[in-house]
Short mmCIF file of C-alpha atoms and ligand atoms in Angstrom, two decimals:
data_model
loop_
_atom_site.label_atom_id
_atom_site.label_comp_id
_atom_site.label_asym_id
_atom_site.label_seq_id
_atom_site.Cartn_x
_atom_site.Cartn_y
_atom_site.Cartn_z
CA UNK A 1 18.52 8.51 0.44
CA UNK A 2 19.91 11.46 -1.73
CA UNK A 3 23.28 10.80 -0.12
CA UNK A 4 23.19 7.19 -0.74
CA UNK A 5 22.68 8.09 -4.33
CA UNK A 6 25.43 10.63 -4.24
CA UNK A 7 27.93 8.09 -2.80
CA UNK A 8 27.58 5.35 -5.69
CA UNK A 9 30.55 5.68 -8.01
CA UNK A 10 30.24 6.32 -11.36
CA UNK A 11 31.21 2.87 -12.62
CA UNK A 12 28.50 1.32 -10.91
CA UNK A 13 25.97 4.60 -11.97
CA UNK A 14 26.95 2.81 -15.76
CA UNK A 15 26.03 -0.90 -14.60
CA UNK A 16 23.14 0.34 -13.57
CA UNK A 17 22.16 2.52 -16.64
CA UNK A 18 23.09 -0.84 -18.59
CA UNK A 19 20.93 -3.24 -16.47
CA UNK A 20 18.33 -0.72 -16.59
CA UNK A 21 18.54 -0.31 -20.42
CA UNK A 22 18.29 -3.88 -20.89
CA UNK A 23 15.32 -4.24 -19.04
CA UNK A 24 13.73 -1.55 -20.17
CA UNK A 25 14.22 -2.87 -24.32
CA UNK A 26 13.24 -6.32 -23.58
CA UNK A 27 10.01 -4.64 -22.23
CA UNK A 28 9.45 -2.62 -24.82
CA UNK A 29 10.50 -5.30 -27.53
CA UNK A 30 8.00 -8.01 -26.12
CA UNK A 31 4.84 -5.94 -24.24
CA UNK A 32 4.78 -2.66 -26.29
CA UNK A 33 2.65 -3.36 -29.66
CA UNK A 34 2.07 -0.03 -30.92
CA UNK A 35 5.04 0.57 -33.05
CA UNK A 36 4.24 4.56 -32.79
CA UNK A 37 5.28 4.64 -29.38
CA UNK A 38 7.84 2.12 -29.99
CA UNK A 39 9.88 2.48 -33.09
CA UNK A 40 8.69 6.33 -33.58
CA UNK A 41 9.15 7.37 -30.10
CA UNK A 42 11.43 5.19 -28.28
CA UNK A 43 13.80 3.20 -30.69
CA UNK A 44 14.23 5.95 -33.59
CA UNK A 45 13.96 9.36 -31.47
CA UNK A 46 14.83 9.06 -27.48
CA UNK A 47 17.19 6.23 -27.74
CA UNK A 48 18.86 6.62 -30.76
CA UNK A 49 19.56 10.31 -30.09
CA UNK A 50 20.14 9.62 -26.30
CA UNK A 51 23.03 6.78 -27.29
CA UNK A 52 24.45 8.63 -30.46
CA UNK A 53 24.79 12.10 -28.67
CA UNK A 54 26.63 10.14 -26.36
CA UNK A 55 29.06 8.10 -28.35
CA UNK A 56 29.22 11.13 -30.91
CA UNK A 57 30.28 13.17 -27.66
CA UNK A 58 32.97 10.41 -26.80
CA UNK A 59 34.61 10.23 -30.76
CA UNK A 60 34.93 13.60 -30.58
CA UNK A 61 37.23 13.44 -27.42
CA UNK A 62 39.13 10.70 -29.22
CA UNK A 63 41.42 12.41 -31.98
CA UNK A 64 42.76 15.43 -29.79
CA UNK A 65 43.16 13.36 -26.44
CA UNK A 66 45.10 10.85 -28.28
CA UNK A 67 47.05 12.95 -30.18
CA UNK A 68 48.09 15.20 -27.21
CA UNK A 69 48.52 12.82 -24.80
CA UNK A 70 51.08 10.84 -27.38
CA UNK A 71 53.11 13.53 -27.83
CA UNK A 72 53.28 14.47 -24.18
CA UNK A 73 53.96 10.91 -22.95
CA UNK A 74 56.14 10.71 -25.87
CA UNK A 75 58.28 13.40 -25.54
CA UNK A 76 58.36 12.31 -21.70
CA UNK A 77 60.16 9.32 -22.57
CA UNK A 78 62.36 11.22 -24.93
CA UNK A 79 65.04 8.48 -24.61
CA UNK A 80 64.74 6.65 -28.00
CA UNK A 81 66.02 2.88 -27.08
CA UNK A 82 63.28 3.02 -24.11
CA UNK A 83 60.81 4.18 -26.81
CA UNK A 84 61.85 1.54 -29.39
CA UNK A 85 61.58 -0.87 -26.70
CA UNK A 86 58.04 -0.33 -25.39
CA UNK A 87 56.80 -0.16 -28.69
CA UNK A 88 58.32 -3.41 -29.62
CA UNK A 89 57.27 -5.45 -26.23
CA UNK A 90 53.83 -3.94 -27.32
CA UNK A 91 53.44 -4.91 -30.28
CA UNK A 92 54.79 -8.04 -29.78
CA UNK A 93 52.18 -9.07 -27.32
CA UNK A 94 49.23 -7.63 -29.10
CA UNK A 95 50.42 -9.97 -32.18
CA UNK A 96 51.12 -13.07 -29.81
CA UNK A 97 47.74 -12.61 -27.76
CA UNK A 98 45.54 -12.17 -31.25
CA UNK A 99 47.37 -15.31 -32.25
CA UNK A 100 46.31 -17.37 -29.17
CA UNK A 101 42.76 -15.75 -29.65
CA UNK A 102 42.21 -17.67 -33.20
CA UNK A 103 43.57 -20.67 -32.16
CA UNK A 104 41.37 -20.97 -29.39
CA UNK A 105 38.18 -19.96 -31.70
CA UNK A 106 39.05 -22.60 -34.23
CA UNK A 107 39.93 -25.07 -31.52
CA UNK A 108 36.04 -24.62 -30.07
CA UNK A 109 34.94 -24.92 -33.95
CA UNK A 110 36.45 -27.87 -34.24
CA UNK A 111 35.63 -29.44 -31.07
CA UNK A 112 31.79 -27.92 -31.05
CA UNK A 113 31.03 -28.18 -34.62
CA UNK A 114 28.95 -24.92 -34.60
CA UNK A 115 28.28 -24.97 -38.96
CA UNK A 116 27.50 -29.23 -38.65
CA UNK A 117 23.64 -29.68 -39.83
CA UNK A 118 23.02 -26.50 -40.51
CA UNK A 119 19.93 -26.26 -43.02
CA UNK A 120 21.79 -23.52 -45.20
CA UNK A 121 18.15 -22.92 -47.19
CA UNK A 122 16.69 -21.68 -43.89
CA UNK A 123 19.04 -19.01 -43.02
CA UNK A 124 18.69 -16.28 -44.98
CA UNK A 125 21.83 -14.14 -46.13
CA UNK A 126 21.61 -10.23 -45.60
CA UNK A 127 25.00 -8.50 -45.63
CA UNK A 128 27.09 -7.33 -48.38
CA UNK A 129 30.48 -6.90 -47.23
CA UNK A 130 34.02 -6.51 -48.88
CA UNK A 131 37.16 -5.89 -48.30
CA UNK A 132 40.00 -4.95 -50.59
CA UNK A 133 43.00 -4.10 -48.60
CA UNK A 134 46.27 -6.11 -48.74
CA UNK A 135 49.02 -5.88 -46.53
CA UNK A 136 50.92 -3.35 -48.26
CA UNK A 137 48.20 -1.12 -48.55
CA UNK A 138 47.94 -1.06 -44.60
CA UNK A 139 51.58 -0.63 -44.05
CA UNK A 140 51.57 2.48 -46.93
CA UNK A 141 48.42 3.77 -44.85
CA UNK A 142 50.25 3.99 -41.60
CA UNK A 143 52.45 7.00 -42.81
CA UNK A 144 49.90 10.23 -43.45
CA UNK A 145 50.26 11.81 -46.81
CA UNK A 146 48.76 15.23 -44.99
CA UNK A 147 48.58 15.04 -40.89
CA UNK A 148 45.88 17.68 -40.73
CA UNK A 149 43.87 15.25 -43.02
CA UNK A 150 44.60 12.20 -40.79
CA UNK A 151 43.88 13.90 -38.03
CA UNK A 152 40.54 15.55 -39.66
CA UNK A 153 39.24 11.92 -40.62
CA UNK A 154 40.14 10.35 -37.75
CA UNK A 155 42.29 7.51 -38.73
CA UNK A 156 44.40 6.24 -36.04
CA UNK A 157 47.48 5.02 -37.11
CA UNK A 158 48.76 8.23 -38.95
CA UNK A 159 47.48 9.93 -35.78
CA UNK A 160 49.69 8.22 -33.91
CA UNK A 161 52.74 7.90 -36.06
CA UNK A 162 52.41 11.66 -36.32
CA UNK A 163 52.22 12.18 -32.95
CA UNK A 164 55.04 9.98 -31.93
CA UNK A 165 57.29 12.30 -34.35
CA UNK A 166 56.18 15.30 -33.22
CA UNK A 167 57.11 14.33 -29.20
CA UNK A 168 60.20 12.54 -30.17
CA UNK A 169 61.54 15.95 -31.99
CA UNK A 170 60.13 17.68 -28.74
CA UNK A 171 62.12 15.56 -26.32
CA UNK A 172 65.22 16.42 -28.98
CA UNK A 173 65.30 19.97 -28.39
CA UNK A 174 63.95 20.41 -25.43
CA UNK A 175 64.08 24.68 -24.06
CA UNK A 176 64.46 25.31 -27.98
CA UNK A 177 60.24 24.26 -28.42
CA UNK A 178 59.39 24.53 -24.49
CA UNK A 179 56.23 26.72 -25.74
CA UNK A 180 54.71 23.84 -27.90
CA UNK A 181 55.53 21.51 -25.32
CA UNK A 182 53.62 23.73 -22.48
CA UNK A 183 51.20 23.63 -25.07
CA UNK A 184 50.53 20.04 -25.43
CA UNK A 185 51.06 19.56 -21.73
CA UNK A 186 47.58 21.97 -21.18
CA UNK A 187 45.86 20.67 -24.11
CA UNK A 188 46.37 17.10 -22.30
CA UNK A 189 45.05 18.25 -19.62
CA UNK A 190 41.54 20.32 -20.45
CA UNK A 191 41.09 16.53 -22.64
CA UNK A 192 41.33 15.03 -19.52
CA UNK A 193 38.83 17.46 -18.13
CA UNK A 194 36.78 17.46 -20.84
CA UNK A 195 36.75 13.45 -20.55
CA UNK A 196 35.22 13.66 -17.23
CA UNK A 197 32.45 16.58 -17.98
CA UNK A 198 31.33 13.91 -20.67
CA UNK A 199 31.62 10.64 -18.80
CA UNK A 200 28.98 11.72 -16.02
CA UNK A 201 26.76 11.47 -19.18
CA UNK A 202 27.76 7.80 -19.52
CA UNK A 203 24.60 6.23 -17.62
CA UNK A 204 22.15 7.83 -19.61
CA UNK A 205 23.80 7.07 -22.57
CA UNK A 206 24.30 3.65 -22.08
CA UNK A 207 20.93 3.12 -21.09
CA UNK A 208 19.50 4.19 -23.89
CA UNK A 209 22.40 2.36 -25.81
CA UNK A 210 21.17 -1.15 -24.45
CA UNK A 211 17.39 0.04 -25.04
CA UNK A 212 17.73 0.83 -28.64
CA UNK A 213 19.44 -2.74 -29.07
CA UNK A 214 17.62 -5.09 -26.39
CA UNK A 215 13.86 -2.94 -27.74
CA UNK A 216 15.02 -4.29 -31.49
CA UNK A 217 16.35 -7.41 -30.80
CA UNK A 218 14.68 -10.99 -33.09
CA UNK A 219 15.17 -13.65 -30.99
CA UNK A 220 14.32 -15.43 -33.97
CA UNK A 221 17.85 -14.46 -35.37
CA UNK A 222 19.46 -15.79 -33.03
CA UNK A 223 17.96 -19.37 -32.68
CA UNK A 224 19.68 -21.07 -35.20
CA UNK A 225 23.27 -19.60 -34.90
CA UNK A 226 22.58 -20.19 -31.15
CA UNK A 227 26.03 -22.78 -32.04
CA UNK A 228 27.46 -20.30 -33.06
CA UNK A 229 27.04 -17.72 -30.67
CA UNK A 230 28.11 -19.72 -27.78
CA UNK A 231 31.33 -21.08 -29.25
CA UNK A 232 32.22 -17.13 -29.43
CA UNK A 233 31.34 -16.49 -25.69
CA UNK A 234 32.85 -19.62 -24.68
CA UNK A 235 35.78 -18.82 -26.33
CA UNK A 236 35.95 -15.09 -25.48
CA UNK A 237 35.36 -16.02 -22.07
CA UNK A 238 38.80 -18.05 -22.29
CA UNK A 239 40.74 -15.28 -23.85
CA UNK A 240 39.19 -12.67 -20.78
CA UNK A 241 39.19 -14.76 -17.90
CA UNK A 242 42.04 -17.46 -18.55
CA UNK A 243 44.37 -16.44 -20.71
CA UNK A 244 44.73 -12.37 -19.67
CA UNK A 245 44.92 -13.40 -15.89
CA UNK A 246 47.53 -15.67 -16.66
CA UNK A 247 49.53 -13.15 -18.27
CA UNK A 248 49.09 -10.63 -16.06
CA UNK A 249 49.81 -13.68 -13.14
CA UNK A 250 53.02 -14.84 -15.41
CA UNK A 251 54.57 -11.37 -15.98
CA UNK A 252 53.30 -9.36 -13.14
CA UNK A 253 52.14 -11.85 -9.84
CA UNK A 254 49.39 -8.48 -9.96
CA UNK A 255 45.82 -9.46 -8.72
CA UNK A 256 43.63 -10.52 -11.77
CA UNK A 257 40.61 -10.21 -9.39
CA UNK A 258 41.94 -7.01 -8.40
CA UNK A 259 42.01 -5.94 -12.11
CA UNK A 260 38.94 -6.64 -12.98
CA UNK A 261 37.02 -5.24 -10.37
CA UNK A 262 38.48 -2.06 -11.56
CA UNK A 263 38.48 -2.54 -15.16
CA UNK A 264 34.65 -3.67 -14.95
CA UNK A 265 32.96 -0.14 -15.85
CA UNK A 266 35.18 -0.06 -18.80
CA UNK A 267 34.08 -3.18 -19.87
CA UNK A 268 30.73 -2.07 -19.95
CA UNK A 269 31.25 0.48 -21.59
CA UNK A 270 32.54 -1.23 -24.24
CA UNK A 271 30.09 -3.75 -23.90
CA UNK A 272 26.98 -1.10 -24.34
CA UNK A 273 28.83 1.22 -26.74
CA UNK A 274 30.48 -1.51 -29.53
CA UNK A 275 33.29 0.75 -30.17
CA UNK A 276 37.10 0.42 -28.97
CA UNK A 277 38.12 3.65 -30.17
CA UNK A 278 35.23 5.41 -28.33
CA UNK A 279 36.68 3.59 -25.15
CA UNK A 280 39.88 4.97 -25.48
CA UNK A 281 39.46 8.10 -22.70
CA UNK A 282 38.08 6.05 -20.55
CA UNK A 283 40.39 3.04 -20.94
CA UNK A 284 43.22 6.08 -20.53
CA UNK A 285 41.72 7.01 -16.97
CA UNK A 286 40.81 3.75 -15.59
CA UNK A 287 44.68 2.64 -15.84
CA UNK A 288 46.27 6.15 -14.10
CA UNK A 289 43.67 5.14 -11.74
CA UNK A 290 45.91 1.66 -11.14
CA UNK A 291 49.07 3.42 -10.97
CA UNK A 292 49.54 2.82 -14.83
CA UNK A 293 51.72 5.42 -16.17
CA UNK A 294 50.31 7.47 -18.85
CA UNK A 295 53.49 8.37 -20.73
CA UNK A 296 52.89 4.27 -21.52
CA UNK A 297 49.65 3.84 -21.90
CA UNK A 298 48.88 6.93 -23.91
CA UNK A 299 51.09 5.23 -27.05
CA UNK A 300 49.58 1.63 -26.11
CA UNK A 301 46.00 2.39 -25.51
CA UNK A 302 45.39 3.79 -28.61
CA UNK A 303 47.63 1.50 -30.76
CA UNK A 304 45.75 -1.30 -29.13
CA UNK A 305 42.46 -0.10 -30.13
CA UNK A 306 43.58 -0.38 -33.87
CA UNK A 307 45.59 -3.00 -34.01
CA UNK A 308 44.31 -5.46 -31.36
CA UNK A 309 41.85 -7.06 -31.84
CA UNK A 310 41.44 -10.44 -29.73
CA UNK A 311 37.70 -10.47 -29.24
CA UNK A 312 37.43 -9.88 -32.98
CA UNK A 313 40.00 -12.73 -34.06
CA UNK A 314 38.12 -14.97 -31.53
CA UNK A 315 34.66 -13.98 -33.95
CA UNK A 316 36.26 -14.56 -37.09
CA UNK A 317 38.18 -17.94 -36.25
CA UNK A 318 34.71 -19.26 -34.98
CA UNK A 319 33.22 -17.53 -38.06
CA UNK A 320 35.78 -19.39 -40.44
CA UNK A 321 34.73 -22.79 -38.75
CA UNK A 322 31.17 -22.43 -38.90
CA UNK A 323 31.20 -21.41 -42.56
CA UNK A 324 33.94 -24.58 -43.37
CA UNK A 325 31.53 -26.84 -41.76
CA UNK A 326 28.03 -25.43 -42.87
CA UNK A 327 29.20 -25.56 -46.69
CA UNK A 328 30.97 -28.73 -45.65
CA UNK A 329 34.42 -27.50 -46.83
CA UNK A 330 37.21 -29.62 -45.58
CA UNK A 331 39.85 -27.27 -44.12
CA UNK A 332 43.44 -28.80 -43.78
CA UNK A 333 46.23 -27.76 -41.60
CA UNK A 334 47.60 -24.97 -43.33
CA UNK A 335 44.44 -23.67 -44.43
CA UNK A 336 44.21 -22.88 -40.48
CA UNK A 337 47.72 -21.27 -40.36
CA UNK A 338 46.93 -19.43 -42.89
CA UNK A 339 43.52 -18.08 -41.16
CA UNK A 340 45.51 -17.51 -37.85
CA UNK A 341 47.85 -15.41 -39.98
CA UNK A 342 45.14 -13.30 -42.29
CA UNK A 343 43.44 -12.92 -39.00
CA UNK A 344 46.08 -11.29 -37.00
CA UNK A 345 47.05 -9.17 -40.14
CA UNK A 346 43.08 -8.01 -40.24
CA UNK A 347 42.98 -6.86 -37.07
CA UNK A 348 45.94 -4.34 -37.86
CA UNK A 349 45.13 -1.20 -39.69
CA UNK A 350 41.24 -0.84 -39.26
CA UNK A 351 39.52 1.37 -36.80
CA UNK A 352 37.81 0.12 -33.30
CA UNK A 353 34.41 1.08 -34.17
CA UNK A 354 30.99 -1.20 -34.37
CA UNK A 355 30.85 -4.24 -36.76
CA UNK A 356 34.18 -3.47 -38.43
CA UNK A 357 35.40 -6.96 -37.18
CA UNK A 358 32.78 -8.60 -40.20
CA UNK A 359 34.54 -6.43 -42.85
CA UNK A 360 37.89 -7.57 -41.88
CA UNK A 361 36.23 -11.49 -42.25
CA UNK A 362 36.20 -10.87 -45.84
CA UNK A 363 39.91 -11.02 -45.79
CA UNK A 364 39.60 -14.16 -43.67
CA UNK A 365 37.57 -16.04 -45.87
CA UNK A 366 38.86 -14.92 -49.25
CA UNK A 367 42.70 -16.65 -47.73
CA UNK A 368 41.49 -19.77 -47.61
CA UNK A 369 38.34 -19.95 -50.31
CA UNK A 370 35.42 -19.70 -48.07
CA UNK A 371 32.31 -18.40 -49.65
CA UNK A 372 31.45 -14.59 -48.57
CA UNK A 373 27.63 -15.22 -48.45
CA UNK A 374 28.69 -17.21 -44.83
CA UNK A 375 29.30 -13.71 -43.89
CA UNK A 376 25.94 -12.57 -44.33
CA UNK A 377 24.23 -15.71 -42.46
CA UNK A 378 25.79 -14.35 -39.47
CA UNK A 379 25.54 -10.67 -39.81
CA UNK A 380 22.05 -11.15 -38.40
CA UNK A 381 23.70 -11.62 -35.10
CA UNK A 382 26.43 -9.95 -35.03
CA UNK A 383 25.60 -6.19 -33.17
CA UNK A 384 25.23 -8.51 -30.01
CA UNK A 385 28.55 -10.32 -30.26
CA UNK A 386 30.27 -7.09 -31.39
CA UNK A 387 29.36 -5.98 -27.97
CA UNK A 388 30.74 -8.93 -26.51
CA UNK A 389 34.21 -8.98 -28.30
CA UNK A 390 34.52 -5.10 -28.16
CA UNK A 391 34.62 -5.68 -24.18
CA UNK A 392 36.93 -7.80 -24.63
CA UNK A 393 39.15 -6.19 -27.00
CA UNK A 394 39.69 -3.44 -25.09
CA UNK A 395 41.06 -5.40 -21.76
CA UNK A 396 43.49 -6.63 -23.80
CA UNK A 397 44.85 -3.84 -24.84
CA UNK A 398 44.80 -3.04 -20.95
CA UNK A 399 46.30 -5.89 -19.76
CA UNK A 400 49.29 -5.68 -22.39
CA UNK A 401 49.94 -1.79 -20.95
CA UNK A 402 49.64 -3.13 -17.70
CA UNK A 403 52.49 -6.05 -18.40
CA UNK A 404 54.45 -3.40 -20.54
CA UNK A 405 54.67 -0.63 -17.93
CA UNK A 406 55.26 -3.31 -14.90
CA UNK A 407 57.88 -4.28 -17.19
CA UNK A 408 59.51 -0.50 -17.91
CA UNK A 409 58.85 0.35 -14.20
CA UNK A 410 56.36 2.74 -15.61
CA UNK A 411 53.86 1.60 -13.04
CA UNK A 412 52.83 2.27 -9.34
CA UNK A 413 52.03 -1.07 -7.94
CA UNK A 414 51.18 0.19 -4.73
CA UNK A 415 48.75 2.38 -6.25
CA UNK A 416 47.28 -1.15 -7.80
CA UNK A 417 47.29 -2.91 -5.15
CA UNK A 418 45.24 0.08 -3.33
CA UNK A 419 47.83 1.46 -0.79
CA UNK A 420 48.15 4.28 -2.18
CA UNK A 421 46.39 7.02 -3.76
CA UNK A 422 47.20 8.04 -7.82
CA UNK A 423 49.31 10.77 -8.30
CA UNK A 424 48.12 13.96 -9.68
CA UNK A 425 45.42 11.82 -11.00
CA UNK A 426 41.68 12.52 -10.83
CA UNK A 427 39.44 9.85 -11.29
CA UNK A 428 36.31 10.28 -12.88
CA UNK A 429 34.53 7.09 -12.04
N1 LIG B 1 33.56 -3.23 -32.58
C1 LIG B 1 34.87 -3.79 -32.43
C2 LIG B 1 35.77 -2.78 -31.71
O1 LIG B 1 35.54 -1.61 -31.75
C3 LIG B 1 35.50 -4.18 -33.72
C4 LIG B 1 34.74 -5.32 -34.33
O2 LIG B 1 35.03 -6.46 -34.00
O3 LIG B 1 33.86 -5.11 -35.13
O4 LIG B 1 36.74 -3.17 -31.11
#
C-alpha cells in the first residue's frame, strides 16, 4: 500500500489534493453550521495559512529564478539576431493569440446574449475598481529607473529587461566576466532545487487552496450571471482545446494529446492557485521535462506570464458584451476593434497574479463608454473564473515556447514524444 502511494507522481499527488479540497469546502460550506469551526477554524486559520504559506513560498521563488535563469539562457544564446528573433516570433504570437481570444469572447456574447434580460436592480454592485494607466505609461514602465528596486518589488518586465542586458553583455565578453557567469549558472541551479523542495508542498497547499474557496463559495452569486459564466468557459474551452492544438498541430505536427497530458498538473496548479506568475517555476520545469529548451523558455515563460493574457482577454471580451447588452448599449463595429485592441494592450504590462484581469477591464470599458459599475456586477464571481482563465493563460504561454523553440531548434522532440529521457534535467513531478 505504502509503495503504491510512493509510486504516484507528483502531478497526480496535486489532482488529488485539488479534488480532495473541493470536496472537502463544499462539505464544509453546505453541512458545517457552526461558523466557529468553520470560518474561525477552517476558512480563516488552517486554510488560509495552509494556501498562503504555499503560494507565498512559490512568489518568493519567482523573482531570483527568473532573473537567473534569463540571464543564463540569455547569455547562452549570446548571438543577438537569434535573440532578436525569438523575442519577436514571441511576441508576435502572444499578441496574435490574445487577439483571437477576444474575438472569440465577443463572438459567444453576441451569439449567446449573456447581459439580454438581465434585471440590473437585482444584482447588486460590489467592486470598486480603476485603472489609470495608458499606453505610454506601460512602455516607460518597462525600463527600471533602479534594478535593485524592480527586482525588490517584484515587477516583471524591468526584471526581465534587466536581465536580458545583463546576459547579453555576459555573452559579449565572455572569459573577461566568466566569474559572474559561473555565478548565475549555480544560482540557476539551487532555484531549480529550491523549486522542487517547495513543490512536494504543492498538494497540501492546493488542497487547502480549493477548501478556502469551494468552503466560501454563494451559489447564490452565481445564479444569475450563470450566462455569463458559461459563455467564459465555453469560450476558454475554445481558446485551450481548439485553437492551442491547432497551433501546436499547424506549426509543430507535435501531439496535442500528448501535451496536455503533461501540461495537466500545471494547469491545476494554476487552476487552484489564480496566479500566473506563481506558476512560473513550475511552468519552467514541466517544459525541460518535454525536451523544451530552457535558454527559450526562461525569456518566454516569464514574458508570457505578464504580457499574455488569453484567458483574461477571453473574460473581458465576454465581460464587455454582457455589460453592452445588460445596459442595452448598442456597440458598433469599431467599438469592437477598438475592445480587441484595448484588450490586447491590457494584458501587457500588469502582473499574473489573482483578479488583476478585472482591473485591466477598466481600461476595456472606459475605450468604448461602458459604465464601470458592470464591473462590479460581476466581481461577485469572478475568484472562480480567475481560476479558470489563469489555467488557461498559462498554457498559452506554453504552447507559444513550445512553437518558438520547435521553430529555433531549441527543442528535443524525441524527448516529447517520450523516447528519450531529458537531459541533465530533473523532474520534480
Ligand atoms: N489571475 C490571472 C493570472 O494570473 C490574471 C487575471 O486574469 O486576473 O494570469
Amino acid at each position: 500500500m505504502i509503495d503504491k502511494l510512493k509510486n504516484i507522481s507528483l502531478g497526480n499527488w496535486i489532482l488529488i489534493g485539488m479534488v480532495l479540497g473541493l470536496i472537502f469546502g463544499l462539505f464544509l460550506n453546505f453541512n458545517v453550521h457552526d461558523p466557529f469551526i468553520k470560518n474561525v477554524i477552517f476558512m480563516d486559520n488552517v486554510f488560509y495559512l495552509g494556501g498562503n504559506l504555499f503560494i507565498k513560498l512559490m512568489k518568493m521563488l519567482v523573482v531570483p529564478l527568473v532573473f537567473c535563469s534569463i540571464v543564463v539562457g540569455v547569455a547562452s544564446i549570446s548571438d543577438i539576431k537569434t535573440l532578436g528573433s525569438i523575442g519577436g516570433t514571441t511576441i508576435g504570437i502572444y499578441l496574435i493569440t490574445t487577439a483571437i481570444a477576444v474575438s472569440i469572447a465577443l463572438g459567444i456574447g453576441i451569439l449567446i446574449k449573456p447581459g439580454l434580460g438581465l434585471n440590473m436592480v437585482n444584482v447588486a454592485s460590489s467592486a470598486n475598481v480603476t485603472l489609470n494607466q495608458t499606453m505610454v505609461d506601460t512602455i516607460l514602465n518597462m525600463v527600471p529607473d533602479n534594478p535593485i528596486n524592480s527586482l525588490a518589488s517584484g515587477d516583471m518586465l524591468p526584471v526581465i529587461i534587466f536581465g536580458l542586458l545583463v546576459g547579453i553583455i555576459l555573452a559579449k565578453l565572455k572569459e573577461e566576466t566568466q566569474l559572474v557567469s559561473d555565478l548565475f549558472t549555480q544560482g540557476n541551479r539551487i532555484m531549480m532545487e529550491m523549486t522542487s523542495i517547495v513543490m512536494k508542498f504543492a498538494p497540501i497547499g492546493v488542497f487547502c487552496l480549493m477548501a478556502k474557496t469551494f468552503g466560501g463559495l454563494g451559489i447564490e452569486g452565481i445564479l444569475p450571471l450563470s450566462k455569463y459564466f458559461v459563455c467564459v468557459l465555453i469560450g476558454l474551452a475554445i481558446q485551450a482545446f481548439v485553437v492551442y492544438p491547432s497551433l501546436l498541430v499547424i506549426f509543430t505536427r507535435l501531439n496535442p494529446i500528448g501535451f496536455f497530458k503533461k501540461f495537466a498538473s500545471v494547469m491545476f496548479f494554476a487552476f487552484s492557485s489564480s496566479t500566473s506568475n506563481a506558476t512560473i517555476p513550475l511552468n519552467l520545469d514541466k517544459l525541460s521535462e518535454m525536451g523544451v529548451s530552457r535558454d527559450v523558455s526562461s525569456f518566454t515563460i516569464p514574458l508570457g506570464a505578464t504580457i499574455n493574457m488569453d484567458g483574461t482577454a477571453i473574460m473581458q471580451g465576454v465581460a464587455v458584451m454582457f455589460a453592452a447588452q445588460a445596459y442595452g448599449i448598442d456597440l458598433g463595429t469599431s467599438a469592437l476593434l477598438t475592445v480587441i485592441f484595448t484588450a490586447v494592450m491590457a494584458s501587457i504590462g500588469t502582473a499574473g497574479v489573482p483578479s488583476v484581469g478585472l482591473v485591466t477591464l477598466t481600461m476595456v470599458f472606459n475605450s468604448v463608454g461602458l459604465p464601470i459599475e458592470a464591473i462590479g456586477i460581476i466581481f461577485g464571481i469572478d475568484h472562480i473564473i480567475d481560476m479558470f482563465r489563469t489555467a488557461v493563460n498559462i498554457t498559452g504561454d506554453a504552447i507559444c515556447t513550445i512553437i518558438v523553440s520547435f521553430r529555433n531548434k531549441a527543442m528535443d522532440v524525441d524527448v516529447f514524444n517520450g523516447k528519450k529521457e531529458p537531459e541533465e534535467h530533473k523532474s520534480i513531478m
